[in-house]
Amino acid sequence: MLTELPARAIRADDALRADTALRHFRRGRPVLWQGDFHGARQLLHAIGRRTRDVPLLKMLLIPLDADYTVPLRRAPDVRAACTEAFGASTEPKAIPLRELLGVIGAHEWRIKGVDVPVLGAKIHPHYGVFAPIRQEYLDLVAEAPVPEGFTAFDIGTGTGVLAAILARRGARHVIATDVNPRACVCAHENLSRLGYRVEVQECDLFPAGQADLVVCNPPWVPGRAHSELELGIFDSDMLDRFLDQLPQHLTPAGEGWLILSDLAEHLGLRTRESLLESIGRAGLEVVDRLDTRPRHRRAREDETTSLWRLQMARSRPAQ
C-alpha cells in the first residue's frame, strides 16, 4: 500500500546489489529507489531468488509524485492505475515495487478483461479483486445439475463471474455478497454490463434468508494475505465459517457448492480428512463431488479442482 516517504529509508540506485539490499531489509531499513525503473525490477527479481519472505520483498520502495507520476528513468505512466487503486492523490508517496507491479497488472486486466467462454463474454476485474484467470472451476459450476427455477447465493462473489453463470443457468433470483467493497463495485459493474439482474450486497459471508443453492469459491490456501491482491488466494478462516453457517441458509432440500483446489493438501497446509471433519461438524454431508484438472500453465500437474455438493445431513449433530 501507499506510505509516506520514509525518513529512515536508504536512497539507492542501480549500483545497489541484491545481497546488500537484502541485508538492509533484514535490519529493518527499506530502500527508496532513485535509479532506473527497470533496474528496480531486475533488483526485485534478484532478491526474490534469495528469499520468499513477502514483508522483506515489500521493502523495495518506488517514489510517487503528488499526481502519481514515477520520477524515475524509463518509468511507465501509472497515474490511471494508481488512481483506480487508491483514489485521488494530493502529496508525494512511496509504494513497494511489488505492490506497484500488481497495481499495473490489475489496471491492464481491467481494461482488456478476461474472456470467459462459459458466459460468451468478458469479465473485467478491479484492483484487489481476484481475477478468474483459472477457469476450470467456472466449468464445474456451469455443468453441475441445478433444480428448475432455483434461488441462489454467491458467497464471496469477487468479480461476480459465478453469479453471472448462475443467472445464465436460469436462477430466478441471485444474491451475490462480498465483504470487500471493491469487489461489490466490480461485481455490480460486470453484472450490469452483461445484463444480469443480480442483487449485490456488501456483507460478511451470508445475506439474510435461505436459498436453494449456495455457492462459495473461497481462497484455496490457508494463511495470511499480505496485500489486497492476495485476499483471493490466502484464507484464514472463511472456509470454516462458511461451513458452520451454511446449514441455516439452505432450504430443506438445498445444496451448498464448495469449490476447492487440493493445492493446500499438496503443500501440507490442509488435509482431506480435516475438510471432511469440518463438513461433518457443521451438520453437512457430501452427496457428490465433481473433479477436473486445472488447465492453467502455472498449475501443478497433480492438482485437482473439485466442486463438493453438500446437503444437510439426515442425522445432524446436536447444536
GROMACS .gro file of C-alpha atoms in nm:
model
  319
    1MET     CA    1   0.000   0.000   0.000
    2LEU     CA    2   0.095   0.366  -0.023
    3THR     CA    3   0.316   0.502   0.255
    4GLU     CA    4   0.467   0.834   0.350
    5LEU     CA    5   0.817   0.885   0.218
    6PRO     CA    6   1.014   0.703   0.491
    7ALA     CA    7   1.277   0.910   0.666
    8ARG     CA    8   1.482   0.600   0.757
    9ALA     CA    9   1.488   0.464   0.404
   10ILE     CA   10   1.820   0.421   0.228
   11ARG     CA   11   1.839   0.607  -0.103
   12ALA     CA   12   1.988   0.376  -0.364
   13ASP     CA   13   2.027   0.341  -0.739
   14ASP     CA   14   2.147   0.088  -0.994
   15ALA     CA   15   2.474   0.035  -0.809
   16LEU     CA   16   2.291  -0.146  -0.528
   17ARG     CA   17   2.335  -0.524  -0.533
   18ALA     CA   18   2.071  -0.774  -0.425
   19ASP     CA   19   2.270  -0.917  -0.134
   20THR     CA   20   2.334  -0.570   0.004
   21ALA     CA   21   1.967  -0.472  -0.031
   22LEU     CA   22   1.860  -0.789   0.148
   23ARG     CA   23   2.094  -0.712   0.438
   24HIS     CA   24   1.933  -0.367   0.469
   25PHE     CA   25   1.585  -0.522   0.468
   26ARG     CA   26   1.674  -0.773   0.738
   27ARG     CA   27   1.793  -0.484   0.953
   28GLY     CA   28   1.460  -0.310   0.908
   29ARG     CA   29   1.587  -0.050   0.659
   30PRO     CA   30   1.374  -0.010   0.344
   31VAL     CA   31   1.529   0.114   0.020
   32LEU     CA   32   1.379   0.411  -0.166
   33TRP     CA   33   1.480   0.361  -0.528
   34GLN     CA   34   1.640   0.651  -0.716
   35GLY     CA   35   1.773   0.471  -1.025
   36ASP     CA   36   1.630   0.329  -1.345
   37PHE     CA   37   1.280   0.177  -1.310
   38HIS     CA   38   1.374  -0.137  -1.500
   39GLY     CA   39   1.681  -0.166  -1.281
   40ALA     CA   40   1.448  -0.177  -0.979
   41ARG     CA   41   1.251  -0.459  -1.139
   42GLN     CA   42   1.570  -0.654  -1.201
   43LEU     CA   43   1.680  -0.598  -0.841
   44LEU     CA   44   1.344  -0.719  -0.707
   45HIS     CA   45   1.370  -1.030  -0.922
   46ALA     CA   46   1.721  -1.097  -0.792
   47ILE     CA   47   1.608  -1.052  -0.430
   48GLY     CA   48   1.314  -1.285  -0.499
   49ARG     CA   49   1.561  -1.558  -0.593
   50ARG     CA   50   1.715  -1.524  -0.247
   51THR     CA   51   1.402  -1.504  -0.030
   52ARG     CA   52   1.027  -1.559  -0.049
   53ASP     CA   53   0.961  -1.353   0.263
   54VAL     CA   54   0.689  -1.117   0.141
   55PRO     CA   55   0.743  -0.843   0.405
   56LEU     CA   56   1.110  -0.829   0.301
   57LEU     CA   57   1.024  -0.817  -0.069
   58LYS     CA   58   0.794  -0.521   0.001
   59MET     CA   59   1.081  -0.311   0.139
   60LEU     CA   60   1.199  -0.201  -0.206
   61LEU     CA   61   1.008   0.125  -0.246
   62ILE     CA   62   0.930   0.338  -0.551
   63PRO     CA   63   0.866   0.713  -0.512
   64LEU     CA   64   0.543   0.866  -0.644
   65ASP     CA   65   0.489   1.236  -0.704
   66ALA     CA   66   0.168   1.405  -0.591
   67ASP     CA   67  -0.003   1.317  -0.922
   68TYR     CA   68   0.120   0.953  -0.913
   69THR     CA   69   0.399   1.018  -1.163
   70VAL     CA   70   0.700   0.793  -1.101
   71PRO     CA   71   1.006   1.026  -1.108
   72LEU     CA   72   1.247   0.763  -1.238
   73ARG     CA   73   1.414   0.692  -1.572
   74ARG     CA   74   1.213   0.467  -1.805
   75ALA     CA   75   0.921   0.458  -1.563
   76PRO     CA   76   0.576   0.373  -1.703
   77ASP     CA   77   0.279   0.607  -1.670
   78VAL     CA   78   0.096   0.463  -1.369
   79ARG     CA   79  -0.132   0.758  -1.294
   80ALA     CA   80  -0.455   0.595  -1.413
   81ALA     CA   81  -0.370   0.262  -1.249
   82CYS     CA   82  -0.290   0.421  -0.912
   83THR     CA   83  -0.598   0.643  -0.920
   84GLU     CA   84  -0.816   0.335  -0.978
   85ALA     CA   85  -0.647   0.156  -0.689
   86PHE     CA   86  -0.605   0.434  -0.433
   87GLY     CA   87  -0.822   0.728  -0.534
   88ALA     CA   88  -0.704   1.086  -0.582
   89SER     CA   89  -0.356   1.182  -0.465
   90THR     CA   90  -0.252   1.514  -0.310
   91GLU     CA   91   0.107   1.461  -0.191
   92PRO     CA   92   0.417   1.255  -0.271
   93LYS     CA   93   0.413   0.896  -0.151
   94ALA     CA   94   0.611   0.575  -0.177
   95ILE     CA   95   0.488   0.230  -0.273
   96PRO     CA   96   0.653  -0.114  -0.263
   97LEU     CA   97   0.758  -0.204  -0.615
   98ARG     CA   98   0.598  -0.546  -0.568
   99GLU     CA   99   0.267  -0.374  -0.496
  100LEU     CA  100   0.304  -0.127  -0.782
  101LEU     CA  101   0.356  -0.410  -1.031
  102GLY     CA  102   0.033  -0.564  -0.905
  103VAL     CA  103  -0.148  -0.233  -0.949
  104ILE     CA  104  -0.021  -0.207  -1.307
  105GLY     CA  105  -0.126  -0.564  -1.383
  106ALA     CA  106  -0.472  -0.512  -1.233
  107HIS     CA  107  -0.521  -0.199  -1.445
  108GLU     CA  108  -0.431  -0.388  -1.761
  109TRP     CA  109  -0.674  -0.670  -1.678
  110ARG     CA  110  -0.948  -0.417  -1.604
  111ILE     CA  111  -0.903  -0.257  -1.945
  112LYS     CA  112  -0.883  -0.566  -2.161
  113GLY     CA  113  -1.093  -0.800  -1.948
  114VAL     CA  114  -1.077  -1.178  -1.914
  115ASP     CA  115  -1.250  -1.398  -2.170
  116VAL     CA  116  -1.499  -1.635  -2.005
  117PRO     CA  117  -1.614  -1.890  -2.265
  118VAL     CA  118  -1.897  -2.031  -2.049
  119LEU     CA  119  -2.051  -1.682  -2.050
  120GLY     CA  120  -1.955  -1.595  -2.405
  121ALA     CA  121  -1.834  -1.262  -2.268
  122LYS     CA  122  -1.555  -1.087  -2.080
  123ILE     CA  123  -1.523  -1.019  -1.709
  124HIS     CA  124  -1.332  -0.706  -1.606
  125PRO     CA  125  -1.152  -0.743  -1.270
  126HIS     CA  126  -1.070  -0.445  -1.050
  127TYR     CA  127  -0.762  -0.392  -0.835
  128GLY     CA  128  -0.777  -0.607  -0.523
  129VAL     CA  129  -1.039  -0.843  -0.671
  130PHE     CA  130  -0.949  -1.199  -0.766
  131ALA     CA  131  -0.946  -1.238  -1.145
  132PRO     CA  132  -1.091  -1.559  -1.299
  133ILE     CA  133  -0.775  -1.650  -1.486
  134ARG     CA  134  -0.801  -2.018  -1.394
  135GLN     CA  135  -1.140  -2.115  -1.528
  136GLU     CA  136  -1.183  -2.486  -1.462
  137TYR     CA  137  -1.398  -2.405  -1.158
  138LEU     CA  138  -1.627  -2.198  -1.380
  139ASP     CA  139  -1.685  -2.503  -1.599
  140LEU     CA  140  -1.780  -2.707  -1.292
  141VAL     CA  141  -2.043  -2.451  -1.186
  142ALA     CA  142  -2.173  -2.434  -1.543
  143GLU     CA  143  -2.215  -2.814  -1.564
  144ALA     CA  144  -2.330  -2.932  -1.219
  145PRO     CA  145  -2.703  -3.016  -1.201
  146VAL     CA  146  -2.940  -2.744  -1.078
  147PRO     CA  147  -3.313  -2.757  -0.999
  148GLU     CA  148  -3.557  -2.565  -1.211
  149GLY     CA  149  -3.633  -2.210  -1.102
  150PHE     CA  150  -3.383  -2.214  -0.815
  151THR     CA  151  -3.272  -1.929  -0.592
  152ALA     CA  152  -2.901  -1.883  -0.527
  153PHE     CA  153  -2.644  -1.708  -0.311
  154ASP     CA  154  -2.291  -1.647  -0.442
  155ILE     CA  155  -2.074  -1.602  -0.133
  156GLY     CA  156  -1.752  -1.403  -0.182
  157THR     CA  157  -1.855  -1.305  -0.533
  158GLY     CA  158  -1.539  -1.115  -0.633
  159THR     CA  159  -1.586  -1.013  -0.996
  160GLY     CA  160  -1.940  -1.155  -1.000
  161VAL     CA  161  -1.848  -1.425  -1.250
  162LEU     CA  162  -2.016  -1.713  -1.063
  163ALA     CA  163  -2.329  -1.506  -1.002
  164ALA     CA  164  -2.342  -1.441  -1.377
  165ILE     CA  165  -2.315  -1.814  -1.452
  166LEU     CA  166  -2.595  -1.892  -1.204
  167ALA     CA  167  -2.817  -1.627  -1.358
  168ARG     CA  168  -2.738  -1.761  -1.704
  169ARG     CA  169  -2.838  -2.108  -1.587
  170GLY     CA  170  -3.188  -1.993  -1.501
  171ALA     CA  171  -3.180  -1.890  -1.136
  172ARG     CA  172  -3.490  -1.683  -1.068
  173HIS     CA  173  -3.311  -1.479  -0.803
  174VAL     CA  174  -2.941  -1.446  -0.720
  175ILE     CA  175  -2.781  -1.256  -0.434
  176ALA     CA  176  -2.405  -1.202  -0.462
  177THR     CA  177  -2.216  -1.100  -0.148
  178ASP     CA  178  -1.865  -0.986  -0.064
  179VAL     CA  179  -1.706  -0.823   0.239
  180ASN     CA  180  -1.471  -0.626   0.011
  181PRO     CA  181  -1.635  -0.303  -0.113
  182ARG     CA  182  -1.408  -0.304  -0.418
  183ALA     CA  183  -1.545  -0.646  -0.513
  184CYS     CA  184  -1.904  -0.530  -0.474
  185VAL     CA  185  -1.844  -0.239  -0.711
  186CYS     CA  186  -1.662  -0.469  -0.954
  187ALA     CA  187  -1.937  -0.734  -0.945
  188HIS     CA  188  -2.212  -0.476  -0.992
  189GLU     CA  189  -2.035  -0.327  -1.295
  190ASN     CA  190  -1.974  -0.666  -1.457
  191LEU     CA  191  -2.325  -0.798  -1.394
  192SER     CA  192  -2.485  -0.477  -1.519
  193ARG     CA  193  -2.265  -0.479  -1.830
  194LEU     CA  194  -2.370  -0.838  -1.901
  195GLY     CA  195  -2.738  -0.762  -1.845
  196TYR     CA  196  -2.797  -0.997  -1.549
  197ARG     CA  197  -3.031  -0.884  -1.271
  198VAL     CA  198  -2.836  -0.988  -0.962
  199GLU     CA  199  -2.858  -0.828  -0.619
  200VAL     CA  200  -2.511  -0.740  -0.487
  201GLN     CA  201  -2.472  -0.696  -0.110
  202GLU     CA  202  -2.167  -0.588   0.087
  203CYS     CA  203  -2.166  -0.820   0.387
  204ASP     CA  204  -1.955  -1.082   0.562
  205LEU     CA  205  -2.049  -1.414   0.402
  206PHE     CA  206  -2.427  -1.471   0.401
  207PRO     CA  207  -2.721  -1.242   0.332
  208ALA     CA  208  -3.040  -1.284   0.529
  209GLY     CA  209  -3.265  -1.576   0.439
  210GLN     CA  210  -3.222  -1.908   0.263
  211ALA     CA  211  -3.154  -2.026  -0.090
  212ASP     CA  212  -3.186  -2.348  -0.287
  213LEU     CA  213  -2.823  -2.323  -0.393
  214VAL     CA  214  -2.535  -2.156  -0.208
  215VAL     CA  215  -2.205  -2.137  -0.395
  216CYS     CA  216  -1.869  -2.044  -0.247
  217ASN     CA  217  -1.525  -2.039  -0.405
  218PRO     CA  218  -1.314  -1.945  -0.100
  219PRO     CA  219  -0.942  -1.868  -0.108
  220TRP     CA  220  -0.770  -2.203  -0.150
  221VAL     CA  221  -0.454  -2.165   0.057
  222PRO     CA  222  -0.466  -2.134   0.439
  223GLY     CA  223  -0.257  -1.840   0.553
  224ARG     CA  224  -0.245  -1.465   0.591
  225ALA     CA  225  -0.275  -1.227   0.297
  226HIS     CA  226  -0.003  -0.960   0.280
  227SER     CA  227  -0.189  -0.729   0.041
  228GLU     CA  228  -0.531  -0.673  -0.112
  229LEU     CA  229  -0.415  -0.862  -0.420
  230GLU     CA  230  -0.362  -1.175  -0.208
  231LEU     CA  231  -0.704  -1.174  -0.039
  232GLY     CA  232  -0.842  -1.406  -0.306
  233ILE     CA  233  -0.561  -1.658  -0.253
  234PHE     CA  234  -0.496  -1.683   0.121
  235ASP     CA  235  -0.772  -1.768   0.370
  236SER     CA  236  -0.750  -1.752   0.747
  237ASP     CA  237  -1.100  -1.874   0.845
  238MET     CA  238  -1.350  -1.814   0.563
  239LEU     CA  239  -1.385  -2.183   0.476
  240ASP     CA  240  -1.467  -2.290   0.832
  241ARG     CA  241  -1.709  -2.003   0.886
  242PHE     CA  242  -1.883  -2.077   0.556
  243LEU     CA  243  -1.936  -2.442   0.651
  244ASP     CA  244  -2.053  -2.359   1.004
  245GLN     CA  245  -2.315  -2.110   0.884
  246LEU     CA  246  -2.425  -2.286   0.565
  247PRO     CA  247  -2.700  -2.510   0.712
  248GLN     CA  248  -2.905  -2.218   0.840
  249HIS     CA  249  -2.905  -2.059   0.493
  250LEU     CA  250  -3.012  -2.365   0.294
  251THR     CA  251  -3.371  -2.451   0.209
  252PRO     CA  252  -3.462  -2.804   0.332
  253ALA     CA  253  -3.361  -2.970   0.005
  254GLY     CA  254  -3.098  -2.710  -0.081
  255GLU     CA  255  -2.735  -2.764  -0.172
  256GLY     CA  256  -2.412  -2.588  -0.091
  257TRP     CA  257  -2.143  -2.596  -0.357
  258LEU     CA  258  -1.794  -2.564  -0.217
  259ILE     CA  259  -1.522  -2.515  -0.478
  260LEU     CA  260  -1.170  -2.608  -0.369
  261SER     CA  261  -0.837  -2.699  -0.518
  262ASP     CA  262  -0.633  -2.969  -0.345
  263LEU     CA  263  -0.328  -2.740  -0.374
  264ALA     CA  264  -0.333  -2.681   0.003
  265GLU     CA  265  -0.326  -3.057   0.054
  266HIS     CA  266  -0.022  -3.093  -0.173
  267LEU     CA  267   0.151  -2.814   0.020
  268GLY     CA  268   0.076  -2.984   0.353
  269LEU     CA  269  -0.145  -2.698   0.472
  270ARG     CA  270  -0.480  -2.881   0.478
  271THR     CA  271  -0.575  -3.249   0.465
  272ARG     CA  272  -0.875  -3.415   0.300
  273GLU     CA  273  -0.958  -3.567   0.638
  274SER     CA  274  -0.971  -3.227   0.813
  275LEU     CA  275  -1.201  -3.092   0.540
  276LEU     CA  276  -1.440  -3.386   0.579
  277GLU     CA  277  -1.434  -3.342   0.957
  278SER     CA  278  -1.528  -2.974   0.919
  279ILE     CA  279  -1.814  -3.068   0.684
  280GLY     CA  280  -1.944  -3.327   0.931
  281ARG     CA  281  -1.913  -3.094   1.231
  282ALA     CA  282  -2.131  -2.841   1.051
  283GLY     CA  283  -2.409  -3.098   1.015
  284LEU     CA  284  -2.350  -3.145   0.642
  285GLU     CA  285  -2.281  -3.442   0.421
  286VAL     CA  286  -2.122  -3.484   0.079
  287VAL     CA  287  -2.371  -3.603  -0.184
  288ASP     CA  288  -2.135  -3.577  -0.480
  289ARG     CA  289  -1.800  -3.439  -0.588
  290LEU     CA  290  -1.715  -3.321  -0.938
  291ASP     CA  291  -1.343  -3.311  -1.023
  292THR     CA  292  -1.143  -3.152  -1.301
  293ARG     CA  293  -0.780  -3.087  -1.382
  294PRO     CA  294  -0.660  -2.726  -1.399
  295ARG     CA  295  -0.564  -2.606  -1.746
  296HIS     CA  296  -0.363  -2.303  -1.635
  297ARG     CA  297   0.005  -2.328  -1.721
  298ARG     CA  298   0.110  -2.245  -1.363
  299ALA     CA  299  -0.100  -2.523  -1.208
  300ARG     CA  300   0.067  -2.836  -1.070
  301GLU     CA  301   0.038  -3.145  -1.287
  302ASP     CA  302  -0.116  -3.341  -0.997
  303GLU     CA  303  -0.356  -3.065  -0.887
  304THR     CA  304  -0.732  -3.126  -0.887
  305THR     CA  305  -1.012  -2.872  -0.857
  306SER     CA  306  -1.333  -3.006  -0.704
  307LEU     CA  307  -1.692  -2.893  -0.663
  308TRP     CA  308  -1.823  -3.050  -0.342
  309ARG     CA  309  -2.204  -3.083  -0.340
  310LEU     CA  310  -2.319  -3.059   0.022
  311GLN     CA  311  -2.658  -3.108   0.182
  312MET     CA  312  -2.782  -3.106   0.537
  313ALA     CA  313  -2.705  -3.443   0.694
  314ARG     CA  314  -3.002  -3.669   0.755
  315SER     CA  315  -2.881  -3.712   1.112
  316ARG     CA  316  -2.737  -3.378   1.217
  317PRO     CA  317  -2.524  -3.338   1.531
  318ALA     CA  318  -2.693  -3.167   1.827
  319GLN     CA  319  -2.637  -2.792   1.832
   0.00000   0.00000   0.00000
